[in-house]
Tab-separated table of C-alpha atoms in Angstrom:
chain	number	residue	atom	x	y	z
A	1	MET	CA	-4.956	-6.721	34.282
A	2	THR	CA	-1.198	-7.222	33.569
A	3	ILE	CA	-0.345	-9.987	31.241
A	4	LYS	CA	2.240	-12.423	32.595
A	5	GLU	CA	4.384	-13.596	29.708
A	6	SER	CA	5.478	-16.736	31.396
A	7	ASP	CA	1.877	-18.036	31.590
A	8	PHE	CA	1.911	-18.273	27.772
A	9	ARG	CA	5.085	-20.173	27.197
A	10	LYS	CA	3.277	-23.401	26.331
A	11	ILE	CA	0.345	-21.674	24.520
A	12	ASP	CA	-0.001	-22.137	20.763
A	13	LEU	CA	-2.946	-20.277	19.227
A	14	ASN	CA	-3.101	-23.175	16.709
A	15	LEU	CA	-3.831	-25.673	19.541
A	16	LEU	CA	-6.739	-23.594	20.746
A	17	ILE	CA	-8.231	-23.484	17.186
A	18	ALA	CA	-7.866	-27.257	17.024
A	19	PHE	CA	-9.490	-27.524	20.261
A	20	ALA	CA	-12.516	-25.610	19.166
A	21	VAL	CA	-12.755	-27.561	15.997
A	22	LEU	CA	-12.492	-30.844	17.779
A	23	PHE	CA	-15.158	-29.728	20.152
A	24	ARG	CA	-17.511	-29.005	17.266
A	25	GLU	CA	-16.790	-31.886	15.180
A	26	GLN	CA	-16.186	-34.583	17.970
A	27	SER	CA	-14.062	-36.510	15.606
A	28	VAL	CA	-10.254	-36.482	14.914
A	29	SER	CA	-10.772	-37.319	11.296
A	30	LEU	CA	-13.577	-34.591	10.663
A	31	ALA	CA	-11.368	-31.986	12.486
A	32	ALA	CA	-8.428	-32.840	10.440
A	33	ASP	CA	-10.546	-32.208	7.373
A	34	LYS	CA	-11.814	-28.770	8.594
A	35	LEU	CA	-8.304	-27.733	9.473
A	36	HIS	CA	-6.751	-29.002	6.234
A	37	LEU	CA	-4.336	-31.212	8.308
A	38	GLY	CA	-3.637	-34.892	8.527
A	39	GLN	CA	-5.072	-36.965	11.165
A	40	PRO	CA	-1.653	-37.560	12.795
A	41	ALA	CA	-1.124	-33.797	13.173
A	42	VAL	CA	-4.574	-33.465	14.913
A	43	SER	CA	-3.962	-36.316	17.111
A	44	GLY	CA	-0.557	-34.736	18.097
A	45	SER	CA	-2.370	-31.417	18.777
A	46	LEU	CA	-4.949	-33.288	20.885
A	47	ALA	CA	-2.021	-34.962	22.946
A	48	ARG	CA	-0.488	-31.561	23.498
A	49	LEU	CA	-3.817	-30.080	24.799
A	50	ARG	CA	-4.412	-32.982	27.194
A	51	GLU	CA	-0.873	-32.378	28.581
A	52	MET	CA	-1.526	-28.481	28.733
A	53	PHE	CA	-4.801	-28.840	30.495
A	54	ASP	CA	-4.022	-31.952	32.437
A	55	ASP	CA	-7.339	-33.590	31.296
A	56	PRO	CA	-8.356	-36.015	28.668
A	57	LEU	CA	-10.599	-33.300	27.181
A	58	PHE	CA	-12.301	-35.888	24.882
A	59	ILE	CA	-13.415	-39.556	25.420
A	60	ARG	CA	-14.157	-41.849	22.683
A	61	SER	CA	-17.784	-43.007	22.839
A	62	GLY	CA	-18.812	-45.166	19.812
A	63	HIS	CA	-17.853	-43.074	16.598
A	64	ARG	CA	-17.738	-39.751	18.579
A	65	MET	CA	-15.352	-37.992	20.907
A	66	GLN	CA	-17.441	-36.924	23.765
A	67	PRO	CA	-16.104	-33.712	25.638
A	68	THR	CA	-15.341	-33.904	29.313
A	69	ALA	CA	-16.622	-31.511	31.818
A	70	ARG	CA	-13.270	-29.598	31.687
A	71	ALA	CA	-13.604	-29.415	27.961
A	72	THR	CA	-17.177	-27.921	28.120
A	73	GLU	CA	-15.923	-25.521	30.746
A	74	LEU	CA	-13.032	-24.489	28.559
A	75	HIS	CA	-15.077	-24.201	25.337
A	76	GLY	CA	-17.537	-21.871	27.055
A	77	GLU	CA	-14.767	-19.537	28.250
A	78	LEU	CA	-12.367	-19.789	25.212
A	79	MET	CA	-14.980	-19.309	22.298
A	80	PRO	CA	-15.917	-15.562	23.054
A	81	LEU	CA	-12.229	-14.712	23.355
A	82	LEU	CA	-11.335	-16.454	20.079
A	83	GLU	CA	-14.200	-14.783	18.165
A	84	GLN	CA	-13.130	-11.303	19.770
A	85	LEU	CA	-9.652	-12.183	18.643
A	86	GLN	CA	-10.868	-13.132	15.046
A	87	SER	CA	-12.656	-9.743	14.947
A	88	ALA	CA	-9.762	-7.698	16.013
A	89	LEU	CA	-7.380	-9.472	13.669
A	90	PHE	CA	-9.319	-9.824	10.575
A	91	GLN	CA	-12.341	-7.633	10.388
A	92	GLN	CA	-11.525	-4.180	9.265
A	93	ALA	CA	-13.209	-1.406	11.310
A	94	GLU	CA	-16.445	-0.118	9.813
A	95	PHE	CA	-17.070	3.622	9.687
A	96	ASN	CA	-20.705	4.804	9.906
A	97	PRO	CA	-20.540	8.738	9.581
A	98	ALA	CA	-24.185	8.962	10.646
A	99	ASN	CA	-23.486	7.994	14.145
A	100	ALA	CA	-19.686	8.183	14.491
A	101	LYS	CA	-17.900	10.157	17.127
A	102	ALA	CA	-14.523	11.443	16.249
A	103	THR	CA	-12.273	14.451	16.193
A	104	VAL	CA	-9.890	15.114	13.367
A	105	THR	CA	-7.128	17.762	13.864
A	106	ILE	CA	-6.340	19.248	10.411
A	107	GLY	CA	-3.445	21.905	9.788
A	108	MET	CA	-3.984	24.639	7.255
A	109	THR	CA	-3.223	28.167	6.537
A	110	ASP	CA	-5.726	30.994	7.058
A	111	TRP	CA	-6.633	31.145	3.355
A	112	VAL	CA	-7.294	27.520	3.039
A	113	GLU	CA	-9.599	27.807	5.921
A	114	MET	CA	-11.475	30.760	4.368
A	115	TRP	CA	-11.615	28.956	0.953
A	116	LEU	CA	-12.712	25.585	2.073
A	117	MET	CA	-14.292	25.503	5.583
A	118	PRO	CA	-17.510	27.513	4.956
A	119	ARG	CA	-18.519	24.717	2.501
A	120	LEU	CA	-16.951	21.693	4.344
A	121	VAL	CA	-18.196	22.358	7.910
A	122	PRO	CA	-21.927	22.498	6.964
A	123	ALA	CA	-21.638	19.569	4.619
A	124	LEU	CA	-19.786	17.596	7.354
A	125	ARG	CA	-22.454	18.305	9.891
A	126	GLU	CA	-25.187	17.154	7.618
A	127	HIS	CA	-23.413	13.717	6.782
A	128	ALA	CA	-21.458	13.077	9.976
A	129	PRO	CA	-22.827	15.198	12.835
A	130	GLY	CA	-20.672	13.502	15.474
A	131	VAL	CA	-17.310	14.149	13.536
A	132	ARG	CA	-15.577	17.408	14.697
A	133	LEU	CA	-12.827	19.245	12.959
A	134	ASN	CA	-10.144	20.820	14.863
A	135	VAL	CA	-8.400	23.180	12.721
A	136	VAL	CA	-4.768	24.195	13.711
A	137	ALA	CA	-2.915	27.054	12.051
A	138	SER	CA	0.012	25.592	10.065
A	139	ASP	CA	2.154	26.795	7.133
A	140	PRO	CA	3.797	24.690	4.281
A	141	PHE	CA	7.266	24.903	5.855
A	142	THR	CA	6.286	22.949	9.087
A	143	ASP	CA	3.380	20.713	7.813
A	144	ALA	CA	5.699	17.612	7.337
A	145	GLN	CA	7.352	18.016	10.729
A	146	ARG	CA	4.123	18.542	12.604
A	147	LEU	CA	2.452	15.430	10.835
A	148	GLU	CA	5.502	13.220	11.683
A	149	GLY	CA	5.393	14.438	15.191
A	150	GLY	CA	1.688	13.784	15.626
A	151	ASP	CA	0.502	17.341	16.252
A	152	LEU	CA	-1.714	16.933	13.102
A	153	ASP	CA	-3.728	14.154	11.818
A	154	MET	CA	-3.904	15.642	8.329
A	155	ALA	CA	-2.872	18.951	6.552
A	156	ILE	CA	-4.356	20.798	3.662
A	157	SER	CA	-1.230	22.325	2.135
A	158	VAL	CA	0.698	23.678	-0.855
A	159	ALA	CA	3.814	21.940	0.458
A	160	ASN	CA	5.432	19.621	-2.066
A	161	GLN	CA	8.051	18.009	0.010
A	162	SER	CA	7.877	14.245	0.259
A	163	ALA	CA	9.054	11.698	2.668
A	164	ARG	CA	8.708	7.794	2.670
A	165	TRP	CA	6.081	7.964	5.361
A	166	MET	CA	3.958	10.722	3.843
A	167	GLU	CA	0.725	10.198	1.768
A	168	ARG	CA	-0.266	12.963	-0.365
A	169	GLU	CA	-3.521	13.379	-2.359
A	170	LEU	CA	-4.071	16.219	-4.906
A	171	LEU	CA	-7.360	18.240	-4.146
A	172	THR	CA	-7.084	20.911	-6.936
A	173	SER	CA	-4.718	23.014	-8.909
A	174	MET	CA	-5.183	26.852	-8.429
A	175	GLU	CA	-4.121	29.982	-10.269
A	176	PHE	CA	-2.997	33.229	-8.431
A	177	VAL	CA	-5.189	36.406	-9.071
A	178	THR	CA	-4.492	40.010	-8.332
A	179	LEU	CA	-6.986	42.027	-6.476
A	180	TRP	CA	-7.535	45.843	-5.743
A	181	HIS	CA	-10.393	48.085	-4.671
A	182	PRO	CA	-11.762	50.411	-7.387
A	183	VAL	CA	-12.269	53.132	-5.055
A	184	GLN	CA	-8.465	53.159	-4.117
A	185	LEU	CA	-7.143	52.277	-7.670
A	186	GLN	CA	-8.872	53.078	-10.953
A	187	LEU	CA	-7.361	50.227	-13.104
A	188	ASP	CA	-8.787	48.250	-16.017
A	189	ALA	CA	-8.330	44.438	-16.063
A	190	PRO	CA	-6.289	42.702	-17.339
A	191	LEU	CA	-3.353	44.417	-15.969
A	192	SER	CA	-0.126	44.754	-17.975
A	193	ALA	CA	3.051	43.843	-16.267
A	194	ASP	CA	4.383	47.465	-16.526
A	195	ILE	CA	1.081	48.592	-14.704
A	196	TYR	CA	1.165	45.719	-12.237
A	197	ALA	CA	4.754	46.578	-11.223
A	198	ALA	CA	4.125	50.356	-11.034
A	199	GLN	CA	1.546	49.943	-8.066
A	200	GLN	CA	2.317	49.419	-4.371
A	201	HIS	CA	1.721	45.782	-3.115
A	202	VAL	CA	0.824	43.968	0.038
A	203	LEU	CA	2.568	40.722	0.565
A	204	VAL	CA	1.719	37.543	2.516
A	205	SER	CA	4.751	35.748	3.837
A	206	TYR	CA	5.068	32.944	6.446
A	207	ARG	CA	8.769	33.372	7.105
A	208	GLU	CA	8.912	37.367	7.069
A	209	ALA	CA	10.421	37.342	3.631
A	210	ALA	CA	10.533	40.680	1.738
A	211	SER	CA	10.102	39.207	-1.780
A	212	SER	CA	8.623	36.056	-3.535
A	213	GLN	CA	8.395	34.254	-6.802
A	214	ILE	CA	6.586	37.167	-8.232
A	215	ASP	CA	9.592	39.430	-7.783
A	216	THR	CA	11.883	36.980	-9.404
A	217	LEU	CA	9.574	36.950	-12.550
A	218	LEU	CA	9.489	40.651	-12.605
A	219	ALA	CA	13.123	40.993	-12.376
A	220	LYS	CA	13.304	38.765	-15.442
A	221	GLN	CA	11.455	41.463	-17.275
A	222	GLY	CA	13.485	44.267	-15.919
A	223	LEU	CA	10.688	45.357	-13.646
A	224	LYS	CA	10.481	45.839	-9.859
A	225	ARG	CA	7.562	46.334	-7.556
A	226	GLU	CA	7.378	48.217	-4.192
A	227	ILE	CA	6.112	46.284	-1.344
A	228	SER	CA	4.537	48.421	1.310
A	229	TYR	CA	3.334	45.961	3.706
A	230	THR	CA	3.958	42.288	4.671
A	231	THR	CA	1.690	40.216	6.763
A	232	PRO	CA	1.437	36.260	7.432
A	233	HIS	CA	-2.332	36.564	7.385
A	234	PHE	CA	-4.491	36.536	4.188
A	235	SER	CA	-7.502	37.488	6.307
A	236	ALA	CA	-5.979	40.963	6.706
A	237	LEU	CA	-5.914	41.712	2.955
A	238	PRO	CA	-9.492	42.812	2.144
A	239	GLY	CA	-9.539	45.409	4.860
A	240	LEU	CA	-6.133	46.843	3.620
A	241	LEU	CA	-7.169	46.865	0.032
A	242	SER	CA	-10.442	48.778	0.890
A	243	ASN	CA	-8.366	51.454	2.578
A	244	MET	CA	-5.183	51.554	0.677
A	245	PRO	CA	-4.132	52.114	-3.101
A	246	THR	CA	-2.470	48.773	-3.396
A	247	LEU	CA	-2.584	45.320	-5.058
A	248	ALA	CA	-2.468	41.926	-3.439
A	249	THR	CA	-1.905	38.658	-5.357
A	250	VAL	CA	-3.748	35.915	-3.674
A	251	PRO	CA	-5.048	32.378	-4.502
A	252	GLN	CA	-7.970	32.177	-6.828
A	253	GLY	CA	-10.093	30.350	-4.216
A	254	LEU	CA	-10.478	33.629	-2.247
A	255	CYS	CA	-11.177	35.803	-5.259
A	256	GLU	CA	-15.033	35.139	-5.923
A	257	ASN	CA	-16.029	35.483	-2.199
A	258	TRP	CA	-13.938	38.602	-1.513
A	259	GLN	CA	-15.222	40.307	-4.603
A	260	GLN	CA	-18.884	39.684	-3.571
A	261	ILE	CA	-18.315	40.902	-0.090
A	262	TRP	CA	-15.699	43.559	-0.384
A	263	GLY	CA	-16.402	44.852	-3.929
A	264	LEU	CA	-12.897	44.201	-5.147
A	265	ARG	CA	-11.785	43.946	-8.727
A	266	SER	CA	-9.414	41.218	-10.068
A	267	SER	CA	-7.094	40.493	-12.880
A	268	PRO	CA	-4.922	37.572	-13.808
A	269	VAL	CA	-1.144	37.944	-12.811
A	270	PRO	CA	0.555	39.298	-15.885
A	271	LEU	CA	3.777	37.363	-15.441
A	272	GLY	CA	2.944	33.794	-16.603
A	273	ILE	CA	3.163	32.549	-12.999
A	274	ALA	CA	2.527	28.806	-12.657
A	275	PRO	CA	-0.513	27.262	-10.996
A	276	PHE	CA	0.148	25.719	-7.621
A	277	GLU	CA	-1.327	22.457	-6.070
A	278	VAL	CA	-3.395	22.150	-3.033
A	279	ALA	CA	-3.039	18.636	-1.396
A	280	LEU	CA	-4.044	16.473	1.569
A	281	LEU	CA	-1.126	15.138	3.525
A	282	TRP	CA	-1.101	12.568	6.156
A	283	HIS	CA	1.215	9.978	7.765
A	284	GLN	CA	0.860	6.379	6.616
A	285	ARG	CA	0.367	5.238	10.117
A	286	HIS	CA	-3.253	6.832	9.687
A	287	ASN	CA	-4.167	4.559	6.594
A	288	SER	CA	-6.069	2.234	8.917
A	289	ASP	CA	-7.926	4.893	10.720
A	290	ALA	CA	-11.336	4.588	9.409
A	291	ALA	CA	-12.560	8.046	10.576
A	292	LEU	CA	-9.612	9.913	9.143
A	293	MET	CA	-9.868	7.953	5.843
A	294	TRP	CA	-13.590	8.887	5.596
A	295	VAL	CA	-12.950	12.585	6.313
A	296	ARG	CA	-10.242	12.466	3.627
A	297	GLY	CA	-12.501	11.015	1.030
A	298	PHE	CA	-15.331	13.462	1.990
A	299	ILE	CA	-12.960	16.463	1.613
A	300	LYS	CA	-11.791	15.185	-1.810
A	301	ARG	CA	-15.260	14.680	-3.013
A	302	LEU	CA	-16.399	18.091	-1.807
A	303	VAL	CA	-13.557	19.864	-3.608
A	304	GLY	CA	-14.224	17.789	-6.704
A	305	GLU	CA	-17.828	18.666	-6.871
A	306	ARG	CA	-16.807	22.430	-6.706
A	307	GLY	CA	-14.448	21.812	-9.665
């Protein structure tokens, strides 16, 4: 049904509210008291209602205002609409995770997916089996653009850029860790800066860069490393380390699992490199999305429980 704007030119929502209260109270003075208005104002509203509907609507009978047949008909049709409008305008949507149906699209890098999803997906299935996560590959350089454009509902990102529309909630701070396979490299932890720089390295880069912050820190100590392989995928690293005498510096969140599965050894990065932040990002337009805000809180609690 298409709304005809011209049909509503004479309509004032306050008049309809006044009509509903008059119908209930059947008294101008009582209606005025409920509406917190003076009696002249309510009498004026009744006069406008009579003109609008071309009907007396209420007829005085003793101390009461009896509704006409037209008023009774209008009341039966209008009250469900006014209750629905009140609910739409003033009652915040409730979210029951146990029976909700929703799909949330989240952007993240492959290392975030490997770190978080094996815990998040089973926990989410237990608490909200009808909520499906749609993970989309993204990177810190494009997260803001894709959130603003609507490609993503949310991102889990190391991006630190800000915009007036962007909401950001810190999930955790994380160190970098250096990994190698003991069959390929017989090194003792912790590594010194000299030993670290003397090895070959594999580098993860989302923009095909040939160096990183690590190379800058090495240069300040008069050191330089050799990067023998560059990839945009953290998931490629365990296989490479198992077959090459090389080091990889990765987020700490990957360290424990990879050591257990691949038998890797680890060391702190010997360069005083600062921890980085992993945060949830989303657009302010989603602040009233009950499903998305519930998922946001669920992820925050899950990461917090892990510490």
